[in-house]
Amino acid sequence: MLIPQLIFLRQLRQRLPASMPSAPTNTPVNLTEKIKNLALIVAGILCAGMGLKGFLLSSHFIDGGVTGISMLISATLHVPLSWLLLIINLPFVVLGYRQIGMGFAVKSAAAIAGLSLALAVVPYPDVTKDLLLTAVFGGVFIGAGIGLAMRGGAVLDGTEVAALLINRHTPLLKVSDVILVLNIFIFGVAAFVLGVQTALYSILTYVAASKTLDFLLNGIEQYTGVTIISARSEAIREAITTTLGRGVTIYQGKRGYGKRGDRDLDMDIVFTVVTRLELPQLRTEVRRLDPQAFVIQHSIDDAEGGMVKKRPFH
């Protein structure tokens, strides 16, 4: 469904070989981790079910990806959505088993089956008839549900697994391109079948779900890589390690500017990774030490090890 899920799948696939336990699987740490993951997946199922049954279904709004296809077929042919989610996602679960591993496939299959069961048996209330509120908050609950399930190591929508496979066999198409084309097709069909207004509200649902998922996975503590080029690099390095308590990496570089780059000066380049909450303090320290420092910052999908501050749920 969404780009953060692609990052999650790639990271999961990369970490699987290294994640094999070296200790017996019945240790308290592993048991606690399993219980936490199970709780996250169950919470994600209930939350996504609320978004679907408590908001979207009564207004015939849809989401993107496999869930959107299932909802579109359900609205058109009046087939129960719970069955469609199981049937349409099944091939993608098999692909997930082949591309990522048994653990991921089992968790995802259980999560999708749990969502289908929740839609069939849980008596969610029809919260509101207001179309704007339905689109926005339906997307919020779906995005939160998908994010919680991902925190537990599963997905509730199999679109990204197929997109990764297509990307592997067709290098000209990026994964994001495949998903974009698929969702354009889904919402185009929705405009034809359900009406333009419904399709536009469905796009709003998709955007709300995307933003909620992104916030849940990255949050206000999204990692930011910062590169600092300054003549006072040693003082800045010391401030980062002592004041902020973060680690740094020092690169050797040369400074050159002007039309001919005739200021060829050796200097240290400081690189560090901080959270978005720590960024203002870092910039304040850098400006205090060197107002002329050249600072470059960019978002980082994920970071692990070293002195990087650990995020919640990781």
GROMACS .gro file of C-alpha atoms in nm:
model
  314
    1MET     CA    1   0.000   0.000   0.000
    2LEU     CA    2   0.254   0.253   0.108
    3ILE     CA    3   0.620   0.339   0.077
    4PRO     CA    4   0.709   0.285   0.447
    5GLN     CA    5   0.598  -0.074   0.408
    6LEU     CA    6   0.857  -0.122   0.134
    7ILE     CA    7   1.130  -0.006   0.369
    8PHE     CA    8   0.998  -0.248   0.631
    9LEU     CA    9   0.998  -0.542   0.389
   10ARG     CA   10   1.350  -0.471   0.266
   11GLN     CA   11   1.483  -0.441   0.620
   12LEU     CA   12   1.306  -0.759   0.725
   13ARG     CA   13   1.445  -0.952   0.429
   14GLN     CA   14   1.797  -0.822   0.498
   15ARG     CA   15   1.784  -0.906   0.870
   16LEU     CA   16   1.632  -1.254   0.852
   17PRO     CA   17   1.963  -1.445   0.820
   18ALA     CA   18   2.111  -1.251   1.111
   19SER     CA   19   1.801  -1.284   1.325
   20MET     CA   20   1.826  -1.658   1.385
   21PRO     CA   21   1.835  -1.707   1.762
   22SER     CA   22   2.161  -1.826   1.913
   23ALA     CA   23   1.985  -1.917   2.237
   24PRO     CA   24   1.690  -2.151   2.294
   25THR     CA   25   1.363  -1.999   2.173
   26ASN     CA   26   1.195  -2.046   2.512
   27THR     CA   27   1.409  -1.784   2.687
   28PRO     CA   28   1.217  -1.508   2.872
   29VAL     CA   29   1.349  -1.242   2.632
   30ASN     CA   30   1.219  -1.426   2.324
   31LEU     CA   31   0.889  -1.501   2.495
   32THR     CA   32   0.844  -1.135   2.587
   33GLU     CA   33   0.924  -1.035   2.231
   34LYS     CA   34   0.673  -1.282   2.091
   35ILE     CA   35   0.401  -1.161   2.326
   36LYS     CA   36   0.473  -0.799   2.233
   37ASN     CA   37   0.459  -0.879   1.861
   38LEU     CA   38   0.134  -1.072   1.905
   39ALA     CA   39  -0.020  -0.783   2.098
   40LEU     CA   40   0.083  -0.537   1.826
   41ILE     CA   41  -0.063  -0.754   1.551
   42VAL     CA   42  -0.392  -0.801   1.738
   43ALA     CA   43  -0.414  -0.426   1.804
   44GLY     CA   44  -0.343  -0.363   1.436
   45ILE     CA   45  -0.617  -0.603   1.329
   46LEU     CA   46  -0.875  -0.441   1.555
   47CYS     CA   47  -0.770  -0.091   1.451
   48ALA     CA   48  -0.780  -0.167   1.077
   49GLY     CA   49  -1.115  -0.339   1.125
   50MET     CA   50  -1.248  -0.024   1.288
   51GLY     CA   51  -1.132   0.184   0.994
   52LEU     CA   52  -1.295  -0.048   0.743
   53LYS     CA   53  -1.620  -0.148   0.913
   54GLY     CA   54  -1.666   0.149   1.143
   55PHE     CA   55  -1.608   0.412   0.874
   56LEU     CA   56  -1.548   0.316   0.510
   57LEU     CA   57  -1.782   0.030   0.424
   58SER     CA   58  -2.107   0.212   0.492
   59SER     CA   59  -2.002   0.494   0.258
   60HIS     CA   60  -1.851   0.259  -0.006
   61PHE     CA   61  -1.511   0.429   0.017
   62ILE     CA   62  -1.205   0.220  -0.065
   63ASP     CA   63  -0.835   0.214   0.014
   64GLY     CA   64  -0.539   0.138  -0.212
   65GLY     CA   65  -0.360  -0.190  -0.279
   66VAL     CA   66  -0.510  -0.536  -0.232
   67THR     CA   67  -0.745  -0.403   0.034
   68GLY     CA   68  -0.878  -0.147  -0.215
   69ILE     CA   69  -0.927  -0.414  -0.483
   70SER     CA   70  -1.115  -0.632  -0.233
   71MET     CA   71  -1.336  -0.342  -0.125
   72LEU     CA   72  -1.406  -0.245  -0.487
   73ILE     CA   73  -1.511  -0.601  -0.579
   74SER     CA   74  -1.717  -0.628  -0.260
   75ALA     CA   75  -1.902  -0.302  -0.334
   76THR     CA   76  -1.966  -0.406  -0.694
   77LEU     CA   77  -2.054  -0.775  -0.660
   78HIS     CA   78  -2.180  -0.768  -0.299
   79VAL     CA   79  -1.938  -1.041  -0.194
   80PRO     CA   80  -1.838  -1.035   0.177
   81LEU     CA   81  -1.518  -0.835   0.219
   82SER     CA   82  -1.385  -1.078   0.479
   83TRP     CA   83  -1.371  -1.359   0.222
   84LEU     CA   84  -1.221  -1.141  -0.050
   85LEU     CA   85  -0.938  -1.026   0.177
   86LEU     CA   86  -0.844  -1.387   0.240
   87ILE     CA   87  -0.871  -1.505  -0.120
   88ILE     CA   88  -0.697  -1.212  -0.292
   89ASN     CA   89  -0.415  -1.185  -0.037
   90LEU     CA   90  -0.336  -1.558  -0.045
   91PRO     CA   91  -0.107  -1.546  -0.354
   92PHE     CA   92   0.085  -1.256  -0.201
   93VAL     CA   93   0.137  -1.448   0.123
   94VAL     CA   94   0.289  -1.731  -0.084
   95LEU     CA   95   0.517  -1.478  -0.255
   96GLY     CA   96   0.611  -1.343   0.087
   97TYR     CA   97   0.711  -1.692   0.195
   98ARG     CA   98   0.934  -1.732  -0.109
   99GLN     CA   99   1.087  -1.385  -0.098
  100ILE     CA  100   1.120  -1.320   0.277
  101GLY     CA  101   1.068  -1.634   0.479
  102MET     CA  102   0.836  -1.866   0.667
  103GLY     CA  103   0.807  -1.650   0.981
  104PHE     CA  104   0.691  -1.347   0.786
  105ALA     CA  105   0.444  -1.552   0.579
  106VAL     CA  106   0.289  -1.722   0.883
  107LYS     CA  107   0.251  -1.395   1.072
  108SER     CA  108   0.103  -1.217   0.771
  109ALA     CA  109  -0.136  -1.502   0.693
  110ALA     CA  110  -0.253  -1.504   1.055
  111ALA     CA  111  -0.290  -1.124   1.056
  112ILE     CA  112  -0.494  -1.122   0.734
  113ALA     CA  113  -0.710  -1.408   0.860
  114GLY     CA  114  -0.755  -1.221   1.188
  115LEU     CA  115  -0.865  -0.907   1.003
  116SER     CA  116  -1.116  -1.110   0.801
  117LEU     CA  117  -1.250  -1.267   1.119
  118ALA     CA  118  -1.276  -0.929   1.291
  119LEU     CA  119  -1.475  -0.789   0.999
  120ALA     CA  120  -1.707  -1.087   1.013
  121VAL     CA  121  -1.775  -1.112   1.385
  122VAL     CA  122  -1.677  -0.791   1.568
  123PRO     CA  123  -1.977  -0.553   1.600
  124TYR     CA  124  -1.803  -0.228   1.507
  125PRO     CA  125  -2.031   0.079   1.531
  126ASP     CA  126  -2.100   0.291   1.225
  127VAL     CA  127  -1.936   0.601   1.370
  128THR     CA  128  -2.047   0.885   1.143
  129LYS     CA  129  -2.235   0.962   0.823
  130ASP     CA  130  -2.024   1.269   0.747
  131LEU     CA  131  -1.828   1.185   0.432
  132LEU     CA  132  -1.524   1.398   0.509
  133LEU     CA  133  -1.488   1.259   0.861
  134THR     CA  134  -1.540   0.907   0.726
  135ALA     CA  135  -1.263   0.946   0.468
  136VAL     CA  136  -1.011   1.104   0.705
  137PHE     CA  137  -1.064   0.895   1.017
  138GLY     CA  138  -1.119   0.575   0.822
  139GLY     CA  139  -0.775   0.630   0.671
  140VAL     CA  140  -0.626   0.713   1.011
  141PHE     CA  141  -0.752   0.387   1.165
  142ILE     CA  142  -0.641   0.179   0.865
  143GLY     CA  143  -0.295   0.338   0.862
  144ALA     CA  144  -0.259   0.287   1.236
  145GLY     CA  145  -0.369  -0.076   1.203
  146ILE     CA  146  -0.122  -0.150   0.925
  147GLY     CA  147   0.156   0.024   1.119
  148LEU     CA  148   0.090  -0.171   1.438
  149ALA     CA  149   0.084  -0.499   1.247
  150MET     CA  150   0.413  -0.407   1.080
  151ARG     CA  151   0.563  -0.337   1.422
  152GLY     CA  152   0.469  -0.693   1.508
  153GLY     CA  153   0.641  -0.829   1.195
  154ALA     CA  154   0.343  -0.881   0.963
  155VAL     CA  155   0.152  -0.698   0.689
  156LEU     CA  156  -0.222  -0.669   0.633
  157ASP     CA  157  -0.191  -0.596   0.259
  158GLY     CA  158   0.015  -0.803   0.015
  159THR     CA  159   0.065  -0.543  -0.258
  160GLU     CA  160   0.424  -0.458  -0.168
  161VAL     CA  161   0.542  -0.819  -0.191
  162ALA     CA  162   0.425  -0.832  -0.553
  163ALA     CA  163   0.579  -0.491  -0.625
  164LEU     CA  164   0.916  -0.609  -0.492
  165LEU     CA  165   0.898  -0.916  -0.717
  166ILE     CA  166   0.809  -0.708  -1.025
  167ASN     CA  167   1.094  -0.470  -0.948
  168ARG     CA  168   1.338  -0.761  -0.929
  169HIS     CA  169   1.241  -0.882  -1.278
  170THR     CA  170   1.189  -0.537  -1.431
  171PRO     CA  171   1.468  -0.301  -1.316
  172LEU     CA  172   1.324  -0.011  -1.517
  173LEU     CA  173   1.028   0.004  -1.278
  174LYS     CA  174   1.094   0.102  -0.918
  175VAL     CA  175   0.879  -0.049  -0.646
  176SER     CA  176   0.713   0.286  -0.583
  177ASP     CA  177   0.633   0.312  -0.956
  178VAL     CA  178   0.458  -0.026  -0.952
  179ILE     CA  179   0.247   0.070  -0.651
  180LEU     CA  180   0.166   0.412  -0.798
  181VAL     CA  181   0.048   0.259  -1.126
  182LEU     CA  182  -0.160   0.001  -0.939
  183ASN     CA  183  -0.330   0.260  -0.721
  184ILE     CA  184  -0.397   0.493  -1.016
  185PHE     CA  185  -0.570   0.200  -1.184
  186ILE     CA  186  -0.769   0.114  -0.869
  187PHE     CA  187  -0.894   0.468  -0.812
  188GLY     CA  188  -0.962   0.510  -1.183
  189VAL     CA  189  -1.185   0.204  -1.179
  190ALA     CA  190  -1.346   0.331  -0.859
  191ALA     CA  191  -1.430   0.661  -1.031
  192PHE     CA  192  -1.598   0.468  -1.313
  193VAL     CA  193  -1.780   0.214  -1.095
  194LEU     CA  194  -1.856   0.404  -0.773
  195GLY     CA  195  -1.856   0.762  -0.901
  196VAL     CA  196  -1.603   1.044  -0.911
  197GLN     CA  197  -1.697   1.184  -0.568
  198THR     CA  198  -1.651   0.846  -0.401
  199ALA     CA  199  -1.317   0.798  -0.576
  200LEU     CA  200  -1.195   1.140  -0.460
  201TYR     CA  201  -1.295   1.068  -0.101
  202SER     CA  202  -1.118   0.731  -0.133
  203ILE     CA  203  -0.798   0.907  -0.241
  204LEU     CA  204  -0.829   1.123   0.070
  205THR     CA  205  -0.861   0.803   0.274
  206TYR     CA  206  -0.545   0.668   0.113
  207VAL     CA  207  -0.352   0.987   0.191
  208ALA     CA  208  -0.470   0.985   0.555
  209ALA     CA  209  -0.369   0.620   0.592
  210SER     CA  210  -0.028   0.691   0.437
  211LYS     CA  211   0.046   0.981   0.669
  212THR     CA  212  -0.069   0.789   0.976
  213LEU     CA  213   0.143   0.489   0.885
  214ASP     CA  214   0.446   0.707   0.822
  215PHE     CA  215   0.404   0.878   1.158
  216LEU     CA  216   0.356   0.549   1.342
  217LEU     CA  217   0.669   0.394   1.189
  218ASN     CA  218   0.894   0.701   1.202
  219GLY     CA  219   0.713   0.932   1.442
  220ILE     CA  220   0.850   1.257   1.574
  221GLU     CA  221   1.174   1.070   1.638
  222GLN     CA  222   1.252   1.008   1.272
  223TYR     CA  223   1.625   0.976   1.219
  224THR     CA  224   1.808   1.263   1.050
  225GLY     CA  225   2.161   1.244   0.913
  226VAL     CA  226   2.356   1.568   0.958
  227THR     CA  227   2.682   1.656   0.779
  228ILE     CA  228   2.871   1.957   0.919
  229ILE     CA  229   3.157   2.128   0.736
  230SER     CA  230   3.332   2.376   0.963
  231ALA     CA  231   3.675   2.508   1.050
  232ARG     CA  232   3.584   2.434   1.413
  233SER     CA  233   3.503   2.068   1.352
  234GLU     CA  234   3.682   1.950   1.667
  235ALA     CA  235   3.478   2.178   1.893
  236ILE     CA  236   3.159   2.069   1.717
  237ARG     CA  237   3.255   1.703   1.752
  238GLU     CA  238   3.310   1.749   2.124
  239ALA     CA  239   2.978   1.931   2.167
  240ILE     CA  240   2.788   1.650   1.991
  241THR     CA  241   2.952   1.373   2.194
  242THR     CA  242   2.936   1.549   2.534
  243THR     CA  243   2.628   1.774   2.519
  244LEU     CA  244   2.402   1.555   2.305
  245GLY     CA  245   2.560   1.222   2.392
  246ARG     CA  246   2.554   1.110   2.028
  247GLY     CA  247   2.825   0.944   1.824
  248VAL     CA  248   3.001   1.106   1.529
  249THR     CA  249   3.198   0.998   1.225
  250ILE     CA  250   3.485   1.216   1.101
  251TYR     CA  251   3.566   1.232   0.730
  252GLN     CA  252   3.883   1.381   0.586
  253GLY     CA  253   3.802   1.639   0.319
  254LYS     CA  254   3.921   1.946   0.136
  255ARG     CA  255   3.746   2.278   0.121
  256GLY     CA  256   3.733   2.468  -0.207
  257TYR     CA  257   3.521   2.761  -0.320
  258GLY     CA  258   3.541   3.047  -0.564
  259LYS     CA  259   3.538   3.032  -0.943
  260ARG     CA  260   3.855   2.823  -0.956
  261GLY     CA  261   3.823   2.652  -0.618
  262ASP     CA  262   4.153   2.803  -0.514
  263ARG     CA  263   4.096   2.759  -0.136
  264ASP     CA  264   4.225   2.402  -0.117
  265LEU     CA  265   4.223   2.349   0.261
  266ASP     CA  266   4.232   2.017   0.445
  267MET     CA  267   3.959   1.988   0.706
  268ASP     CA  268   3.752   1.738   0.903
  269ILE     CA  269   3.388   1.678   0.806
  270VAL     CA  270   3.157   1.576   1.091
  271PHE     CA  271   2.868   1.337   1.034
  272THR     CA  272   2.614   1.231   1.296
  273VAL     CA  273   2.267   1.077   1.321
  274VAL     CA  274   2.009   1.231   1.555
  275THR     CA  275   1.634   1.219   1.598
  276ARG     CA  276   1.411   1.504   1.487
  277LEU     CA  277   1.364   1.604   1.852
  278GLU     CA  278   1.740   1.640   1.897
  279LEU     CA  279   1.793   1.834   1.574
  280PRO     CA  280   1.714   2.187   1.705
  281GLN     CA  281   1.963   2.147   1.991
  282LEU     CA  282   2.229   2.024   1.750
  283ARG     CA  283   2.178   2.319   1.516
  284THR     CA  284   2.190   2.560   1.810
  285GLU     CA  285   2.523   2.416   1.925
  286VAL     CA  286   2.670   2.432   1.575
  287ARG     CA  287   2.563   2.794   1.522
  288ARG     CA  288   2.701   2.889   1.863
  289LEU     CA  289   3.040   2.744   1.782
  290ASP     CA  290   3.058   2.848   1.416
  291PRO     CA  291   2.789   3.069   1.259
  292GLN     CA  292   2.950   3.012   0.918
  293ALA     CA  293   2.934   2.631   0.935
  294PHE     CA  294   2.783   2.456   0.632
  295VAL     CA  295   2.516   2.211   0.757
  296ILE     CA  296   2.342   1.949   0.542
  297GLN     CA  297   2.060   1.734   0.680
  298HIS     CA  298   1.856   1.453   0.527
  299SER     CA  299   1.604   1.194   0.646
  300ILE     CA  300   1.716   0.839   0.715
  301ASP     CA  301   1.479   0.546   0.677
  302ASP     CA  302   1.636   0.347   0.958
  303ALA     CA  303   1.954   0.322   1.164
  304GLU     CA  304   2.081   0.062   1.406
  305GLY     CA  305   2.378   0.016   1.637
  306GLY     CA  306   2.637   0.263   1.760
  307MET     CA  307   2.503   0.543   1.979
  308VAL     CA  308   2.181   0.597   1.782
  309LYS     CA  309   1.887   0.656   2.012
  310LYS     CA  310   1.661   0.351   2.007
  311ARG     CA  311   1.302   0.409   1.899
  312PRO     CA  312   1.001   0.276   2.086
  313PHE     CA  313   0.869  -0.069   1.977
  314HIS     CA  314   1.202  -0.161   1.811
   0.00000   0.00000   0.00000
